[in-house]
XYZ file of N, CA, C and O in Angstrom:
500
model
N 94.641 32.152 28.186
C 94.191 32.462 29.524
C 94.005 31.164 30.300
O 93.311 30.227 29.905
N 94.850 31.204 31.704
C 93.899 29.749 32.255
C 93.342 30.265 33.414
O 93.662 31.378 33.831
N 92.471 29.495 34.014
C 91.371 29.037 34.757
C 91.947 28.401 35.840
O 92.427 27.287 35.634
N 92.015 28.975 37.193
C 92.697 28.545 38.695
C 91.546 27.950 39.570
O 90.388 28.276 39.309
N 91.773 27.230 40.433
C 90.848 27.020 41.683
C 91.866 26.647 42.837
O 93.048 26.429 42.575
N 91.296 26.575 44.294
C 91.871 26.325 45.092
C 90.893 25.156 45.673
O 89.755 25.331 46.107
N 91.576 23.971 45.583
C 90.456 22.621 45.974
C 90.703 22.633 47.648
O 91.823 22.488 48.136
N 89.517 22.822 48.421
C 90.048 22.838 50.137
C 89.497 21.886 50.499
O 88.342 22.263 50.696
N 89.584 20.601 50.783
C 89.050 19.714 51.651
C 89.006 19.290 53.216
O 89.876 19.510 54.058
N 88.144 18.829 53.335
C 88.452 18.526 54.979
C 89.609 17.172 55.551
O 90.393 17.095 56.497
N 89.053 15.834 53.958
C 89.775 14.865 53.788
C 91.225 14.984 52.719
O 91.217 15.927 51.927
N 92.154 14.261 52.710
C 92.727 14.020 51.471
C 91.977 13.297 49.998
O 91.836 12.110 49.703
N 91.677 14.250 49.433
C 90.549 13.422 48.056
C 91.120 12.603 47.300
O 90.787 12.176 46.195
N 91.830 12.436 47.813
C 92.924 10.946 46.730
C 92.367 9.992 47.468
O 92.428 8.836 47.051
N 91.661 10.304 48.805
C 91.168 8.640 49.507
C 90.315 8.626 49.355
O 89.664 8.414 50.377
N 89.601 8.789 48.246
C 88.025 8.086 48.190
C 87.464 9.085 47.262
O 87.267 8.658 46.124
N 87.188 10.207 47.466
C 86.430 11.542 46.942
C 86.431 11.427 45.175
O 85.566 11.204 44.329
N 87.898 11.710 45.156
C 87.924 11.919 43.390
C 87.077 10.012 42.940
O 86.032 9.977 42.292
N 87.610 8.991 43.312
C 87.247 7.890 43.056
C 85.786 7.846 42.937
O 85.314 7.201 42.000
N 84.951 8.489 43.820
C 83.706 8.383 43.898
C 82.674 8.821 42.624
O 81.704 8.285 42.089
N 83.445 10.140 42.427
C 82.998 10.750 41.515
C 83.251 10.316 39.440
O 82.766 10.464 38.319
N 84.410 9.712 40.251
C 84.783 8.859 38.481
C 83.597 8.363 38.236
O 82.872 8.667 37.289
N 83.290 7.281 39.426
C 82.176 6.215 39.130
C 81.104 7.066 39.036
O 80.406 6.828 38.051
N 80.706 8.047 39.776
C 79.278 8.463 39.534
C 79.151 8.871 38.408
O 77.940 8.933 38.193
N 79.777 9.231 37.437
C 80.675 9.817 36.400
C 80.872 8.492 35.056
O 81.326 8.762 33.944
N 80.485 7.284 35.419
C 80.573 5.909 34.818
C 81.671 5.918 34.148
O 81.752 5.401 33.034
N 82.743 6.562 34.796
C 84.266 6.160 34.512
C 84.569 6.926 33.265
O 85.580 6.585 32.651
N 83.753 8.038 32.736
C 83.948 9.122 31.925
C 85.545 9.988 32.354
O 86.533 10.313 31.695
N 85.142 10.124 33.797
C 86.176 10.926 34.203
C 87.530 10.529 34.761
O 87.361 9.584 35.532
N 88.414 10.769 34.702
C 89.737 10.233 35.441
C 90.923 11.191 35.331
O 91.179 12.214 34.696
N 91.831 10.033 36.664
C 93.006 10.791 36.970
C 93.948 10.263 36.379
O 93.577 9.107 36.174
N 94.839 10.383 36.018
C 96.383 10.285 35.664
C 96.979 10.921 36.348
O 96.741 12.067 36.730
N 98.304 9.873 36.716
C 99.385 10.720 38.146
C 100.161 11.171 37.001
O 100.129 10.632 35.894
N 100.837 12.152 37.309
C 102.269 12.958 36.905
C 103.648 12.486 37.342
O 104.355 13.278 37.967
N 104.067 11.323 37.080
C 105.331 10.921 37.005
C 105.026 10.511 38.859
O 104.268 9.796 39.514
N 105.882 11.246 39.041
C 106.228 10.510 41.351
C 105.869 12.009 41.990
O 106.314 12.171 43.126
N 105.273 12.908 41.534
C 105.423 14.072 41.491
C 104.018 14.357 42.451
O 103.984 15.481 42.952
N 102.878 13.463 42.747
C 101.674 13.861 43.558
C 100.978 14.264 42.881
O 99.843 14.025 43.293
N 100.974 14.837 41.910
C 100.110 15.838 40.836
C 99.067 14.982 40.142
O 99.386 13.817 39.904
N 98.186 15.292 39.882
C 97.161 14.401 39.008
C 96.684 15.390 37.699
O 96.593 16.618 37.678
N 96.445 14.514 36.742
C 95.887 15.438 35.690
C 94.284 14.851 35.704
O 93.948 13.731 36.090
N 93.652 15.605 35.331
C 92.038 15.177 35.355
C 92.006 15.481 33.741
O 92.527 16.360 33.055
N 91.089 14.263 33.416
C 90.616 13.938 32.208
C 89.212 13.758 32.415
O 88.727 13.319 33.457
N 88.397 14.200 31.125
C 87.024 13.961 30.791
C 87.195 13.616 29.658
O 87.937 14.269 28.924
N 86.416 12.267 29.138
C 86.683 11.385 28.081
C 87.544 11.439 26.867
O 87.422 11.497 25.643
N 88.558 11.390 27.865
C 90.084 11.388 27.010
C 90.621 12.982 27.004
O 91.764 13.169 26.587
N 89.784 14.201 27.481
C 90.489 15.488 27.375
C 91.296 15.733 28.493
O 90.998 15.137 29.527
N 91.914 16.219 28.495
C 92.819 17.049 29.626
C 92.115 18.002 30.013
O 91.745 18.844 29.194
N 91.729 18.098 31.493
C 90.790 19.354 31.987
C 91.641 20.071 32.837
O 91.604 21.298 32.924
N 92.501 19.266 33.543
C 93.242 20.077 34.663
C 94.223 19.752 35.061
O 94.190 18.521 35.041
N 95.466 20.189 35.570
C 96.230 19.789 36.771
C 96.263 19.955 38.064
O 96.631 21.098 38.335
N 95.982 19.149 39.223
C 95.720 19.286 40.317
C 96.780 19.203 41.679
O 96.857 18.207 42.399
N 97.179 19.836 41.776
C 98.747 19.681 42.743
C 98.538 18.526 43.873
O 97.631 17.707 43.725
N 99.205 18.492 44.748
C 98.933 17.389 45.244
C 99.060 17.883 46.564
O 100.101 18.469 46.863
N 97.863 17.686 47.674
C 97.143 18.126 48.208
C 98.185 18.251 49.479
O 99.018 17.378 49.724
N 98.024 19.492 50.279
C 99.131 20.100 51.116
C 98.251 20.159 52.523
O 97.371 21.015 52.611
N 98.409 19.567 53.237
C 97.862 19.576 54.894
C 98.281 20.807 55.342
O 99.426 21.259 55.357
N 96.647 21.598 55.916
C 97.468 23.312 56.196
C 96.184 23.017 57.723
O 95.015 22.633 57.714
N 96.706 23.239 58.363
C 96.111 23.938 60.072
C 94.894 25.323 60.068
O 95.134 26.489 59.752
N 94.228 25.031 60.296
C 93.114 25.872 60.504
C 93.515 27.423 60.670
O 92.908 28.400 60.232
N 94.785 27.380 61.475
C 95.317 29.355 61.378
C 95.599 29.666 60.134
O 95.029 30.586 59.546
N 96.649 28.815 59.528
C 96.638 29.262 57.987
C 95.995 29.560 57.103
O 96.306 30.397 56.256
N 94.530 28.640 57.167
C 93.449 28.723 56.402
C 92.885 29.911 56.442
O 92.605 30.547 55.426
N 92.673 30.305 57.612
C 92.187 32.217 58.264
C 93.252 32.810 57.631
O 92.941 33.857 57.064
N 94.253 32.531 57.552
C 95.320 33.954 57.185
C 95.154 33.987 55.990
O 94.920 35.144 55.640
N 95.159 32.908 54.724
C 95.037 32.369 53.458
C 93.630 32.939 52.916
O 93.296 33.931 52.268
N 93.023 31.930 53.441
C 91.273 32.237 52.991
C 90.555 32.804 53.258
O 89.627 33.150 52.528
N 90.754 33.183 54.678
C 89.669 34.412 55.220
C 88.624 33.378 56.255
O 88.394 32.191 56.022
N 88.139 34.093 57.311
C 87.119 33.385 58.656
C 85.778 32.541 57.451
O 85.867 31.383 57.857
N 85.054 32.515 56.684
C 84.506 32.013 55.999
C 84.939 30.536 56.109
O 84.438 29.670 56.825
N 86.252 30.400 55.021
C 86.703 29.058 55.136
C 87.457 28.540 56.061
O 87.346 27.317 55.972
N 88.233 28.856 56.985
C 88.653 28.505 58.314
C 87.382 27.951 59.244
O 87.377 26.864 59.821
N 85.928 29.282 59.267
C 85.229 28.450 60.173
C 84.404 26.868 59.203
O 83.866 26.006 59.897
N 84.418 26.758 58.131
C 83.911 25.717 57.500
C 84.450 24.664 57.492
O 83.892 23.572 57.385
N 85.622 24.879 57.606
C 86.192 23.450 57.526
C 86.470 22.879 59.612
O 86.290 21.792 60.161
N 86.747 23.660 59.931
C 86.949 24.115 61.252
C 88.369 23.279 61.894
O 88.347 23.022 63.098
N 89.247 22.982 61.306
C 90.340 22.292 61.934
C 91.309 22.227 60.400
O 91.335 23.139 59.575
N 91.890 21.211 60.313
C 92.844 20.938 59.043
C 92.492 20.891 58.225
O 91.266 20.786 58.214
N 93.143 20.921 56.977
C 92.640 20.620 55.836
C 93.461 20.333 54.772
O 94.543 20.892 54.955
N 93.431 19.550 53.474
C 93.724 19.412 52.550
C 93.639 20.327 51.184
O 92.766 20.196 50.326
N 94.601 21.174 51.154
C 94.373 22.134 49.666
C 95.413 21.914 48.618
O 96.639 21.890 48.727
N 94.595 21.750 47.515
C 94.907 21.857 45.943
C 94.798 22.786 45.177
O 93.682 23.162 44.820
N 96.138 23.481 44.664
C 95.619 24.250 43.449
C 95.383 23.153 42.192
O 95.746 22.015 41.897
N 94.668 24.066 41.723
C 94.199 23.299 40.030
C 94.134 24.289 39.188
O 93.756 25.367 39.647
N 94.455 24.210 37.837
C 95.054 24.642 37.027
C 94.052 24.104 35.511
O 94.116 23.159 34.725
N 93.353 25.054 35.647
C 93.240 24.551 33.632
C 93.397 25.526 32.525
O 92.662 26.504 32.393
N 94.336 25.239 31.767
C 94.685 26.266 31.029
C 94.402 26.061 29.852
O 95.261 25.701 29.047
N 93.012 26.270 29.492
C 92.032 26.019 28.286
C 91.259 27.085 28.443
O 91.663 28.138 28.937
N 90.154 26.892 28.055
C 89.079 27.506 27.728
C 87.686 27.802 29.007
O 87.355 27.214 30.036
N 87.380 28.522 28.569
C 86.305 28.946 30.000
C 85.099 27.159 29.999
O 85.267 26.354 30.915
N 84.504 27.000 29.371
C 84.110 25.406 28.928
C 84.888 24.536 29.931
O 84.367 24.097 30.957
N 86.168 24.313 29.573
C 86.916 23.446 30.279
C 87.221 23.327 31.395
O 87.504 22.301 32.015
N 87.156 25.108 31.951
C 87.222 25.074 33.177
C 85.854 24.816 33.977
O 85.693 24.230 35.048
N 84.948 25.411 33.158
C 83.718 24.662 34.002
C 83.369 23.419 34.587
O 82.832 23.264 35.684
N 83.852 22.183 33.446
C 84.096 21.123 33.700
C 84.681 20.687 34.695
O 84.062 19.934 35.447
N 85.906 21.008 34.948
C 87.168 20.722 35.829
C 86.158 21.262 36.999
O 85.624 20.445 37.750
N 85.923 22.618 37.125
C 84.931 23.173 38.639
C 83.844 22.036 38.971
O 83.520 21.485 40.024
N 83.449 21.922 37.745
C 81.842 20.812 38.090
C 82.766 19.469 39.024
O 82.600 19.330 40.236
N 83.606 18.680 38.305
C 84.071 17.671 38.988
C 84.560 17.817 40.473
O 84.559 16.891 41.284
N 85.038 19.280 40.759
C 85.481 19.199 42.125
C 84.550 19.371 42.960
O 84.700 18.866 44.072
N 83.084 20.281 42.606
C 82.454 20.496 43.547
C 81.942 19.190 43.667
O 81.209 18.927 44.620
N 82.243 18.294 42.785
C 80.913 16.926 43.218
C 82.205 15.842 43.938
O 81.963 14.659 44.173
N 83.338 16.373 44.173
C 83.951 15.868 44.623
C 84.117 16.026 46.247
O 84.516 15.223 47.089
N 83.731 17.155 46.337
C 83.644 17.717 48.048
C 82.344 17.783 47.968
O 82.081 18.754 48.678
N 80.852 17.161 47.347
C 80.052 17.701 47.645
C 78.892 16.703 48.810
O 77.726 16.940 49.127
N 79.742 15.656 49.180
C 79.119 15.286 50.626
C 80.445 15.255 51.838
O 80.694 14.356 52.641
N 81.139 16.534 51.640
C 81.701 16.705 52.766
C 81.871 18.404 52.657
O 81.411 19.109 51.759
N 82.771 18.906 53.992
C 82.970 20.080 54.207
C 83.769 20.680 52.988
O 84.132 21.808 53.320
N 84.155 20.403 51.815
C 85.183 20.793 51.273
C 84.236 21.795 50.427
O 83.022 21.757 50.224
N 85.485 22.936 49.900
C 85.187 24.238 49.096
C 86.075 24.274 48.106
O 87.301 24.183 48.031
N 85.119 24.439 47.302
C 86.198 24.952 46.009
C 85.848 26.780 45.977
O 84.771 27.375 46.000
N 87.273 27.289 45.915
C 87.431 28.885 45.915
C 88.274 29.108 44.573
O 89.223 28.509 44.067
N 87.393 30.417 44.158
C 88.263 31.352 43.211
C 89.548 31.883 44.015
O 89.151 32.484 45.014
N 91.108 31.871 43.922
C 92.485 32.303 44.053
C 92.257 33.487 43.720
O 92.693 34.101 44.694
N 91.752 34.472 42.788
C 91.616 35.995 42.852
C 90.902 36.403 44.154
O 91.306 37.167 45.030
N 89.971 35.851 44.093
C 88.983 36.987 45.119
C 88.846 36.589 46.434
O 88.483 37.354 47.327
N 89.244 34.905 46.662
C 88.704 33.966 47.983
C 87.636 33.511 47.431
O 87.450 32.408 47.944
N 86.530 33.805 46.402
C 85.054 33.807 46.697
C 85.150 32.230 46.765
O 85.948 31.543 46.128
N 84.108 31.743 47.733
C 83.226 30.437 47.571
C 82.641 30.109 46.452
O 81.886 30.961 45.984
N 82.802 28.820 45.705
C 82.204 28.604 43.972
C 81.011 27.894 44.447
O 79.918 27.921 43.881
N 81.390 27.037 45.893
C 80.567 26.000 45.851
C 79.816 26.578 47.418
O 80.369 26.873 48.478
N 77.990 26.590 46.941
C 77.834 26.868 48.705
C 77.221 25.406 49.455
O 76.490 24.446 49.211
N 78.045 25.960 50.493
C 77.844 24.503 51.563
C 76.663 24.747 52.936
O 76.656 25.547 53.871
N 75.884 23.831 52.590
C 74.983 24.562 54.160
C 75.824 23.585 55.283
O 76.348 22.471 55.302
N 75.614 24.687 56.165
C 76.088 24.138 57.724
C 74.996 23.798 58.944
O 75.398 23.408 60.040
């Protein structure tokens, strides 16, 4: 069974975000690129937690048609989305979730369940 998310940011998290969190993280956590491909794999001390696509600039209408008025009005303009992928164990995916929410978690970004839309992470406005 694997474990999906949809990473939505307001920024591209390759500029700063994921970096931040390595360190807060004392370099436990990291990325590895996927060949020329954009993709990153996320590691926690030496495991493979995830694959993270490489982040797709979508316009605020899309986001409404995609995600639903929730995340369209949250982010409120463009945004950066990632699927992520862990195809392990419920554990692993927790992990992989924990790192993203602390990855959007001093900006507008959401991490969503791909089945339902739901919000994983709540953001006050």
């Amino acid at each position: 069974m694997s474990y999906d998310f949809h990473l939505v940011a307001a920024t591209d998290p390759r500029q700063g975000d994921f970096a931040r969190v390595c360190t807060l993280l004392e370099d436990k956590a990291g990325l590895e690129s996927v060949g020329d491909t954009g993709h990153l794999i996320l590691t926690l001390g030496g495991e493979q937690l995830a694959l993270i696509t490489m982040p797709s600039r979508i316009d605020n209408d899309e986001l409404l048609r995609v995600f639903g008025q929730d995340v369209a009005h949250q982010l409120g303009g463009t945004a950066w989305v990632s699927e992520v992928n862990c195809p392990e164990d419920k554990d692993t995916a927790e992990a992989a979730r924990t790192f993203l929410m602390l990855a959007v978690s001093e900006t507008r970004g959401l991490v969503i369940d791909p089945q339902s839309n739901e919000i994983l992470n709540v953001v006050e406005t």
